[in-house]
Amino acid sequence: MRLVIHNETVRFADTAKPQIQLRNNNSLSSSSSYISVLKPYSLCNYTTIAASHKALTTAMKTLDESDVGIFCYISNLPGFRGILKQRYSDFIVNEVDTDGNVVHLTSLDAPPETREETRTETIDAGTKSYTSEIESFRCLAGDSDAESLEALINQINSGGGEEVSPIVLSPSSDKSHRTEIHNFFKKNFKFLVTDTVDGPDASSKCIRVRLNSGRHNNHGRNSKKRKERGDKPFDRRGSDDWPEHVGKFLRFHLYKENKDSQEALGLIGKMLGIQPRSFGFAGTKDKRSVSTQRVTVFKQRASRLAALNDRLIGIQVGDFCYVKEELVLGQLSGNRFTVTLRGVVADSEETIKASASALGRRGFINYFGLQRFGSGSVPTYLIGAMLFRGEWKDAVHMILDPREGERDVITKAREYYKETNDIDGTLRQLPRHLVAENAILQCLKKCPGNYLQALKAIPRTLRMMYVHSYQSYLWNHAASTRVQKYGTDQVVVGDLVFCKEHNIEKVKGTASADCKDEDSNAIFGSHDIDEVSGAELPEERNNPVKVVAAEDILAGNFAIDDVVLPLPGSRVILPTNDIAQVYHDLAKKDAISLTESAHNVKEFSITSMTGSYRRVFQKPVDYEWELLTYTNGTIPLAETDLDIIAKSKPAHVAEENEVNGNEESTKRSKRVENEAVLQTDDNKVDGEREAELQAESTCGTNSQEPQMALKLSFTLPASCYATMAIRELLKTSTSVAFHKTLN
């Protein structure tokens, strides 16, 4: 058997220790061309994370695959050259829902019945007679309050508009009675809203009744500010007035180009005037891509969102419908990828065809990709290790300290804080998208020196990403050792496999318990979260795994595809072969125990996390590939959902666009031009980006030399990384730094 580790070839003898033969033997004598294979966590001369903290915070190279345990490949076929994500339209991602349907953007229009519904409801409030309701209210609240309510309704019906003043009902110290009144208004007077204000004495409260501001639009852009109004919005996530027969959540398909999910939803929320927590989604998508996914928003009209399409660039919304429940993280079965590798160069076309076919047959090692560990110079797993050790102050400093490769404005803000400890001055300089840094500083401003509280101020999904990253770091190393030691062809005694009666595919639409949280949809920068965060395949509570015994091997009960490895936690078991020791040894090097916690903060304790299982090998589903040739590097080689919509427009619409100066075409052309080669390094200043854009544009349009591209389409479960499938093909690193050199 033969395995490939980066540019190394591993040969296994039956009884001898495995050896590594370097392919480039020119630099070595024949006697020194073989060295003993060590465990993967020893192969790269790892130093203890705690000991290397100072060096890492001052200067650290760009994260490489070997740093996070990614060493091996399944096949021994030669790799070839190919550029990943030369254009963001070379990486198309379509979400797959829990029913297995691929999510596409097919329509940008709001349903006509939605607009009719809104018009009918608007005139209803001012024309209906409420005599019977007022009499019922009289029995509930008394004559005085009933007369006040009647006067309010008469004023509204007479067209009082913004002049309508709220009424305050009689004071009451009976909370249950006040609740009954609130519910009465919700049921019978949907154009009115109520809240509770202080009564004349400490023991009583009063109910205030007023016109629903959302319905009559009297709190629009030109109205008084909230402070001047002396009140608060009654429903910060959407309209209070909502018909009972319509689902409270508007579900729509979000299409975006070269934007992460949080950035796109943040912009839409700002345009709608609603908070980010109003949105729900099943998973984040890679920024440098064209992606389509489902999103839900609380109590918003489809017509309002559809109207945004004319103002949005690189973002479109459509396929609207109303549903009863919002989307939550993990509520998907996977993603459909269309990946185009440009500038493909190989020894022969047959080499490419053989590798592409092998990927479909054998799959790839299901590593956590580099996105899992952050794109900055300080990997998230290092911070996770500090949290497990209870080193709160060091973790805060690692998040805040200057780091390599960031924009000047960010570097200056970090350096300013490190030199002065001036929180207010730093907050004025620090960009808002650095959510973790801003949250920490705001907390330290209120609670100086309370570093644990500062860490807890980070949105939960983001702060849990740090500890999940360390779990993934251990998993990758264990997977590499499993492949190096036992190969990729057969199950061995002591392996863990999913039990046949507990097939994980049946439950893969639900998020892991470690990932669920009320703040799971908080908005934060995508540079700190990977495209599948929060979408792990769940762990079964009763350990749906089995330790492979000798009799299972003889009976052939399990295949290599059934093998799993755990992400450490309290509700998982480790393999009973020597792979288990990898977890303990590597954690021990980082001064972390997998069985005892160093502190009593549960969310940062590996013994309090439930853990989960993950398949070691993954095959792409519905796999297709084709070789293409092209001469112009600026022309897309795969159709996006928006391209298909544009093609399907009726002829008269196309003619109208042409007559009107083809404004939409110009806008689209501008987007295409801007994507030409904006490298994934988002830290470049505008001048560098412009120069790079011009260089690529010149190269792409003037060069008529035919080039080869490989286009792949496949579906993966929600917790898998397409970049790891591409890595198996190319036999090269998937790091941004590496693929930038190919450009």
Coordinates of C-alpha atoms in Angstrom, one line a residue, residues 118 122 190-191 193 211-220 233-235 238-241 304:
T118 CA -51.5 44.5 3.1
T122 CA -54.7 48.9 6.1
K190 CA -54.9 44.8 16.3
F191 CA -54.3 48.4 15.3
V193 CA -50.7 48.4 21.1
L211 CA -52.0 53.6 17.9
N212 CA -49.7 51.1 16.3
S213 CA -46.9 53.2 14.9
G214 CA -46.0 50.5 12.3
R215 CA -49.4 50.5 10.7
H216 CA -49.8 54.2 10.2
N217 CA -46.2 55.0 9.5
N218 CA -46.1 57.9 11.9
H219 CA -42.6 56.9 13.1
G220 CA -40.9 57.1 9.8
P233 CA -40.6 50.1 19.9
F234 CA -43.1 47.4 20.9
D235 CA -41.6 44.7 18.7
G238 CA -40.9 43.6 13.0
S239 CA -44.5 44.7 12.8
D240 CA -46.7 44.1 15.8
D241 CA -49.7 44.1 13.6
R304 CA -40.5 45.4 1.3

